[in-house]
Amino acid sequence: MEVVFEQFKLAYGERPNICVISDRNESILKATSIVYPGMPHYSCMWHIWTNIQAKFKKGHLKLSELYFATVQSYTLDECNERMSKIEEIDPHVKAYLYDIGYHRWSRVHATVNKTWTITSNIAESLNVVTKYARELPLVELLEYMRTLLECWMKEKLLKTKGTFTYLGYKFNKELDDNRTLAHKLRVKASTNYIHTVIDGVRHYIVCLENKKCSCGQFQLDELACPHALAALRHRDEYFEQYYSPYYTRANLLRTYEIPVNPLPDENKWNVPQHITKEVVNPPKGGKMQPGRSQKERYKTYNEINSKKYKVSCGNCGGGGHNKRSCKNAPRKK
């Protein structure tokens, strides 16, 4: 695992506010502490929840709603209030979350702003897509990964090019929802940048200069919350200065314009001589047990790229079923 992160560091380098989100795997924690000393390590909220379901047997329905609301709380007061309710249902769950460390799973306690990223879903999605490809020989595995990334990059680029708003689709929709809520709010200006925004009986303080709101959403999402948009409307000012630059359509285009270069035919490869002479021995493993292996056979590259592994029917020639289950098979009289 350490070698993996060393290669990652070679490609990605060190950047400000970098962090890791994982399923609390000890090998990942150990490797990152060596390769990236001092880098914050956070836990996927979904993996923690599955552990809670397995370890604690009561109140799952109420706990689910409270737990995810606690994870996504924007203020300490909200988080503490919800933790008290969790304790009422099962104090052992609160103790379990405390032992993990609030800073590892709570958005408001995190030392690095992760914005909307509080799960390891990206890695899990990649694991599912490459499930069968991992059984391929090395060269075919690398080609599978290359074509997969090539396809994804093309899809994302086309989608971004088809977006004609200033921000990307996801962030523009969030902004539109916040703008709808902002129309119901009243604003009192204190200074040019500080405003009190009144939402029913609640008052929120917005500082446009520091891009902060007492609701916590403005600074954690790095996108104008309803209260900030109400203050901007009061100032007759547009939102363009009050978002993360990563959310813009221009930056999304730059992200997906990086090409995934195609690979020529194998007979055109220029392989260094010291590589061709190198002997790769099979891995050392334990003695195989007698009997037939229960492991599924390796699938070919073409099978993995196909949408379904279909079986042709010997009766009608159709796919997706066999001769025994064929509806067109002749019936015995």
Short mmCIF file of C-alpha atoms in Angstrom, two decimals, residues 6-332:
data_model
loop_
_atom_site.label_atom_id
_atom_site.label_comp_id
_atom_site.label_asym_id
_atom_site.label_seq_id
_atom_site.Cartn_x
_atom_site.Cartn_y
_atom_site.Cartn_z
CA GLU A 6 4.38 6.82 -3.26
CA GLN A 7 3.39 6.51 -6.93
CA PHE A 8 0.32 8.67 -6.27
CA LYS A 9 2.52 11.34 -4.70
CA LEU A 10 4.86 11.19 -7.68
CA ALA A 11 1.92 11.89 -10.04
CA TYR A 12 -0.19 14.22 -7.88
CA GLY A 13 2.40 15.86 -5.62
CA GLU A 14 1.57 17.76 -2.45
CA ARG A 15 -1.16 20.38 -2.50
CA PRO A 16 -2.81 22.58 0.14
CA ASN A 17 -5.88 21.16 1.95
CA ILE A 18 -5.28 17.62 0.70
CA CYS A 19 -6.94 14.80 2.66
CA VAL A 20 -7.91 11.12 2.41
CA ILE A 21 -11.39 9.64 2.89
CA SER A 22 -11.48 5.85 3.33
CA ASP A 23 -13.34 2.98 4.99
CA ARG A 24 -10.98 3.25 8.03
CA ASN A 25 -8.66 0.67 6.51
CA GLU A 26 -5.55 0.35 8.71
CA SER A 27 -3.16 -0.18 5.79
CA ILE A 28 -4.37 3.04 4.13
CA LEU A 29 -4.01 4.95 7.38
CA LYS A 30 -0.48 3.62 7.91
CA ALA A 31 0.66 4.23 4.32
CA THR A 32 -0.65 7.80 4.15
CA SER A 33 0.97 8.66 7.48
CA ILE A 34 4.33 7.61 6.02
CA VAL A 35 4.02 9.11 2.53
CA TYR A 36 1.97 12.18 3.52
CA PRO A 37 2.87 12.83 7.19
CA GLY A 38 0.39 15.17 8.86
CA MET A 39 -2.27 14.78 6.17
CA PRO A 40 -5.80 14.51 7.68
CA HIS A 41 -7.49 11.12 7.32
CA TYR A 42 -11.31 11.04 7.30
CA SER A 43 -13.83 8.21 7.41
CA CYS A 44 -16.59 7.47 4.89
CA MET A 45 -19.95 8.17 6.53
CA TRP A 46 -21.60 5.19 4.78
CA HIS A 47 -19.06 2.69 6.09
CA ILE A 48 -19.51 4.02 9.62
CA TRP A 49 -23.27 3.65 9.29
CA THR A 50 -23.01 0.01 8.13
CA ASN A 51 -20.80 -0.66 11.19
CA ILE A 52 -23.43 0.94 13.46
CA GLN A 53 -26.13 -1.28 11.96
CA ALA A 54 -24.01 -4.37 12.55
CA LYS A 55 -22.87 -3.49 16.09
CA PHE A 56 -26.04 -1.97 17.57
CA LYS A 57 -29.43 -3.58 17.18
CA LYS A 58 -32.04 -0.97 18.17
CA GLY A 59 -33.53 2.22 16.75
CA HIS A 60 -32.02 1.93 13.26
CA LEU A 61 -34.83 3.88 11.59
CA LYS A 62 -34.54 6.91 13.89
CA LEU A 63 -30.76 6.60 14.16
CA SER A 64 -30.35 6.65 10.39
CA GLU A 65 -32.04 10.03 9.98
CA LEU A 66 -30.24 11.52 12.99
CA TYR A 67 -26.82 10.12 12.12
CA PHE A 68 -26.74 11.44 8.54
CA ALA A 69 -28.11 14.80 9.67
CA THR A 70 -25.36 14.96 12.32
CA VAL A 71 -22.63 14.14 9.79
CA GLN A 72 -23.84 16.90 7.48
CA SER A 73 -24.45 19.55 10.17
CA TYR A 74 -23.11 22.98 9.30
CA THR A 75 -22.79 24.30 12.88
CA LEU A 76 -21.55 22.92 16.19
CA ASP A 77 -24.89 23.68 17.87
CA GLU A 78 -26.76 21.57 15.29
CA CYS A 79 -24.25 18.74 15.63
CA ASN A 80 -24.36 18.73 19.46
CA GLU A 81 -28.16 18.83 19.51
CA ARG A 82 -28.41 15.84 17.19
CA MET A 83 -25.76 13.91 19.11
CA SER A 84 -27.86 14.36 22.28
CA LYS A 85 -30.83 12.81 20.49
CA ILE A 86 -28.65 9.90 19.32
CA GLU A 87 -27.59 9.37 22.94
CA GLU A 88 -31.25 9.19 24.02
CA ILE A 89 -31.86 6.35 21.55
CA ASP A 90 -28.64 4.43 22.27
CA PRO A 91 -25.75 5.89 24.32
CA HIS A 92 -23.43 3.18 22.96
CA VAL A 93 -23.74 4.66 19.45
CA LYS A 94 -22.64 8.06 20.72
CA ALA A 95 -19.68 6.46 22.49
CA TYR A 96 -18.76 4.60 19.29
CA LEU A 97 -18.80 7.81 17.24
CA TYR A 98 -16.80 9.59 19.94
CA ASP A 99 -14.13 6.84 19.87
CA ILE A 100 -13.77 7.18 16.08
CA GLY A 101 -13.19 10.92 16.53
CA TYR A 102 -15.74 13.59 15.56
CA HIS A 103 -13.20 15.24 13.24
CA ARG A 104 -13.04 12.07 11.11
CA TRP A 105 -16.72 11.96 10.11
CA SER A 106 -18.43 15.26 11.06
CA ARG A 107 -18.31 17.98 8.41
CA VAL A 108 -18.27 20.83 10.92
CA HIS A 109 -15.45 19.28 12.99
CA ALA A 110 -13.18 18.51 10.02
CA THR A 111 -9.91 20.44 9.87
CA VAL A 112 -9.99 20.49 6.04
CA ASN A 113 -13.06 21.68 4.15
CA LYS A 114 -14.31 18.72 2.09
CA THR A 115 -17.38 20.63 0.76
CA TRP A 116 -19.81 17.92 -0.42
CA THR A 117 -17.34 15.02 -0.34
CA ILE A 118 -18.06 13.00 2.80
CA THR A 119 -18.06 9.46 1.40
CA SER A 120 -15.66 7.19 -0.51
CA ASN A 121 -18.29 6.59 -3.23
CA ILE A 122 -15.85 7.42 -6.05
CA ALA A 123 -13.51 4.59 -5.05
CA GLU A 124 -16.42 2.18 -4.48
CA SER A 125 -17.83 2.94 -7.94
CA LEU A 126 -14.45 2.21 -9.50
CA ASN A 127 -14.22 -1.06 -7.55
CA VAL A 128 -17.58 -2.22 -8.94
CA VAL A 129 -16.73 -1.30 -12.54
CA THR A 130 -13.36 -3.09 -12.40
CA LYS A 131 -14.57 -6.17 -10.50
CA TYR A 132 -14.06 -8.63 -13.37
CA ALA A 133 -11.25 -6.69 -15.05
CA ARG A 134 -8.99 -7.43 -12.09
CA GLU A 135 -8.93 -11.09 -13.22
CA LEU A 136 -7.39 -10.15 -16.58
CA PRO A 137 -3.69 -10.48 -17.46
CA LEU A 138 -1.76 -7.31 -16.64
CA VAL A 139 -1.58 -5.81 -20.14
CA GLU A 140 -5.29 -6.37 -20.79
CA LEU A 141 -6.13 -4.96 -17.35
CA LEU A 142 -4.20 -1.76 -18.11
CA GLU A 143 -5.89 -1.45 -21.51
CA TYR A 144 -9.30 -1.96 -19.89
CA MET A 145 -8.54 0.84 -17.39
CA ARG A 146 -7.27 3.11 -20.16
CA THR A 147 -10.38 2.68 -22.32
CA LEU A 148 -12.62 3.10 -19.26
CA LEU A 149 -11.01 6.44 -18.38
CA GLU A 150 -11.08 7.47 -22.04
CA CYS A 151 -14.84 6.84 -22.17
CA TRP A 152 -15.52 8.66 -18.87
CA MET A 153 -13.46 11.69 -19.85
CA LYS A 154 -15.28 11.97 -23.17
CA GLU A 155 -18.72 11.72 -21.52
CA LYS A 156 -17.86 14.33 -18.87
CA LEU A 157 -16.39 16.69 -21.46
CA LEU A 158 -19.48 16.48 -23.67
CA LYS A 159 -21.76 17.06 -20.68
CA THR A 160 -19.73 20.10 -19.58
CA LYS A 161 -19.69 21.51 -23.11
CA GLY A 162 -23.48 21.14 -23.15
CA THR A 163 -23.76 23.30 -20.01
CA PHE A 164 -24.22 27.01 -20.82
CA THR A 165 -24.41 28.43 -17.30
CA TYR A 166 -21.50 30.16 -15.55
CA LEU A 167 -21.20 27.33 -13.02
CA GLY A 168 -21.32 23.59 -13.66
CA TYR A 169 -24.74 21.92 -13.77
CA LYS A 170 -24.70 20.53 -10.20
CA PHE A 171 -23.54 23.78 -8.61
CA ASN A 172 -25.80 25.97 -10.70
CA LYS A 173 -28.81 23.90 -9.62
CA GLU A 174 -27.80 24.28 -5.95
CA LEU A 175 -27.47 28.02 -6.47
CA ASP A 176 -30.91 28.22 -8.11
CA ASP A 177 -32.48 26.36 -5.15
CA ASN A 178 -30.78 28.76 -2.72
CA ARG A 179 -31.93 31.74 -4.76
CA THR A 180 -35.56 30.56 -4.52
CA LEU A 181 -35.25 30.37 -0.71
CA ALA A 182 -33.56 33.79 -0.58
CA HIS A 183 -36.65 35.57 -1.95
CA LYS A 184 -38.51 34.86 1.32
CA LEU A 185 -35.87 36.51 3.53
CA ARG A 186 -35.59 40.07 4.87
CA VAL A 187 -32.27 41.89 5.15
CA LYS A 188 -30.92 44.62 7.42
CA ALA A 189 -27.52 46.07 6.54
CA SER A 190 -25.07 46.81 9.34
CA THR A 191 -22.08 47.81 7.18
CA ASN A 192 -21.26 47.45 3.49
CA TYR A 193 -20.36 43.80 4.03
CA ILE A 194 -22.12 42.71 7.22
CA HIS A 195 -25.87 42.02 7.10
CA THR A 196 -28.53 40.54 9.37
CA VAL A 197 -30.80 38.22 7.41
CA ILE A 198 -34.19 37.47 8.99
CA ASP A 199 -35.81 34.10 8.30
CA GLY A 200 -39.04 33.99 10.34
CA VAL A 201 -37.94 34.09 13.98
CA ARG A 202 -34.30 33.28 13.20
CA HIS A 203 -31.57 35.80 12.50
CA TYR A 204 -28.41 35.02 10.53
CA ILE A 205 -25.26 37.15 10.27
CA VAL A 206 -23.65 37.31 6.81
CA CYS A 207 -20.17 38.73 6.20
CA LEU A 208 -19.67 39.01 2.46
CA GLU A 209 -16.08 40.19 2.83
CA ASN A 210 -15.02 36.94 4.56
CA LYS A 211 -17.59 34.82 2.69
CA LYS A 212 -19.14 33.54 5.91
CA CYS A 213 -22.62 33.06 7.32
CA SER A 214 -23.63 32.03 10.83
CA CYS A 215 -25.59 29.14 9.26
CA GLY A 216 -22.21 27.62 8.28
CA GLN A 217 -23.28 26.69 4.78
CA PHE A 218 -21.65 29.64 2.96
CA GLN A 219 -18.09 28.85 4.13
CA LEU A 220 -18.35 25.04 4.12
CA ASP A 221 -20.03 24.62 0.72
CA GLU A 222 -18.01 27.52 -0.74
CA LEU A 223 -21.16 28.60 -2.52
CA ALA A 224 -23.54 31.40 -1.59
CA CYS A 225 -26.23 30.15 0.83
CA PRO A 226 -29.80 31.60 0.80
CA HIS A 227 -28.83 34.19 3.44
CA ALA A 228 -25.78 35.34 1.47
CA LEU A 229 -27.85 35.58 -1.72
CA ALA A 230 -30.44 37.68 0.14
CA ALA A 231 -27.65 40.03 1.27
CA LEU A 232 -26.30 40.20 -2.28
CA ARG A 233 -29.77 41.00 -3.60
CA HIS A 234 -30.02 43.79 -1.00
CA ARG A 235 -26.69 45.19 -2.28
CA ASP A 236 -27.81 44.70 -5.89
CA GLU A 237 -24.69 42.60 -6.42
CA TYR A 238 -24.18 39.39 -8.38
CA PHE A 239 -22.87 36.11 -6.92
CA GLU A 240 -19.83 35.70 -9.20
CA GLN A 241 -17.23 36.54 -6.53
CA TYR A 242 -18.71 34.21 -3.91
CA TYR A 243 -18.05 30.62 -4.97
CA SER A 244 -15.16 28.18 -5.30
CA PRO A 245 -13.36 28.54 -8.65
CA TYR A 246 -13.54 24.73 -9.00
CA TYR A 247 -17.30 25.03 -9.60
CA THR A 248 -17.05 27.10 -12.79
CA ARG A 249 -17.77 25.67 -16.21
CA ALA A 250 -14.39 26.95 -17.42
CA ASN A 251 -12.46 24.95 -14.81
CA LEU A 252 -14.57 21.84 -15.39
CA LEU A 253 -13.69 22.08 -19.10
CA ARG A 254 -10.00 22.30 -18.24
CA THR A 255 -10.33 19.20 -16.05
CA TYR A 256 -11.81 17.02 -18.78
CA GLU A 257 -9.77 18.38 -21.69
CA ILE A 258 -6.73 16.37 -20.52
CA PRO A 259 -6.50 13.60 -23.15
CA VAL A 260 -6.28 9.88 -22.44
CA ASN A 261 -3.86 8.93 -25.20
CA PRO A 262 -4.69 5.85 -27.31
CA LEU A 263 -2.36 2.84 -27.34
CA PRO A 264 -0.85 1.59 -30.64
CA ASP A 265 -0.80 -2.05 -31.72
CA GLU A 266 1.46 -4.28 -29.67
CA ASN A 267 3.83 -4.85 -32.62
CA LYS A 268 4.49 -1.10 -32.67
CA TRP A 269 5.55 -0.90 -29.01
CA ASN A 270 9.08 0.26 -28.33
CA VAL A 271 9.94 -1.85 -25.29
CA PRO A 272 13.40 -1.20 -23.74
CA GLN A 273 15.78 -4.16 -23.91
CA HIS A 274 16.28 -4.37 -20.16
CA ILE A 275 12.51 -4.87 -19.78
CA THR A 276 12.27 -7.66 -22.36
CA LYS A 277 15.13 -9.54 -20.67
CA GLU A 278 13.61 -9.29 -17.22
CA VAL A 279 12.15 -12.54 -15.88
CA VAL A 280 8.96 -12.23 -13.84
CA ASN A 281 8.46 -15.24 -11.59
CA PRO A 282 4.98 -16.35 -10.47
CA PRO A 283 4.00 -15.34 -6.93
CA LYS A 284 4.88 -17.72 -4.14
CA GLY A 285 1.71 -19.24 -2.74
CA GLY A 286 0.61 -22.05 -0.49
CA LYS A 287 0.03 -25.58 -1.67
CA MET A 288 -3.20 -25.92 -3.66
CA GLN A 289 -5.91 -27.99 -2.05
CA PRO A 290 -7.09 -31.13 -3.92
CA GLY A 291 -10.29 -30.95 -5.89
CA ARG A 292 -11.74 -28.59 -8.44
CA SER A 293 -11.33 -24.87 -7.80
CA GLN A 294 -14.58 -23.10 -6.96
CA LYS A 295 -13.34 -19.84 -8.46
CA GLU A 296 -15.15 -18.56 -11.51
CA ARG A 297 -13.20 -18.81 -14.75
CA TYR A 298 -11.41 -15.70 -16.03
CA LYS A 299 -13.52 -13.68 -18.43
CA THR A 300 -12.03 -12.35 -21.63
CA TYR A 301 -11.53 -8.68 -22.39
CA ASN A 302 -14.49 -8.65 -24.82
CA GLU A 303 -16.78 -10.32 -22.28
CA ILE A 304 -15.98 -7.71 -19.66
CA ASN A 305 -16.68 -4.87 -22.09
CA SER A 306 -20.04 -6.36 -23.10
CA LYS A 307 -23.12 -5.22 -21.14
CA LYS A 308 -24.33 -8.74 -20.30
CA TYR A 309 -22.98 -12.24 -20.52
CA LYS A 310 -25.75 -13.84 -22.60
CA VAL A 311 -26.34 -17.55 -23.22
CA SER A 312 -27.74 -18.55 -26.60
CA CYS A 313 -30.73 -20.86 -26.63
CA GLY A 314 -30.23 -24.13 -28.54
CA ASN A 315 -33.93 -24.21 -29.44
CA CYS A 316 -34.78 -20.77 -30.80
CA GLY A 317 -31.33 -19.14 -31.05
CA GLY A 318 -32.35 -16.28 -28.74
CA GLY A 319 -30.20 -14.83 -25.96
CA GLY A 320 -30.65 -14.43 -22.22
CA HIS A 321 -32.04 -17.94 -21.61
CA ASN A 322 -31.23 -21.59 -22.28
CA LYS A 323 -33.06 -24.40 -24.05
CA ARG A 324 -34.72 -25.70 -20.89
CA SER A 325 -36.33 -22.33 -20.03
CA CYS A 326 -37.24 -21.43 -23.63
CA LYS A 327 -40.89 -20.42 -24.01
CA ASN A 328 -40.86 -21.55 -27.66
CA ALA A 329 -39.74 -25.08 -26.87
CA PRO A 330 -42.12 -27.81 -28.03
CA ARG A 331 -44.31 -29.17 -25.23
CA LYS A 332 -44.90 -32.86 -24.54
#
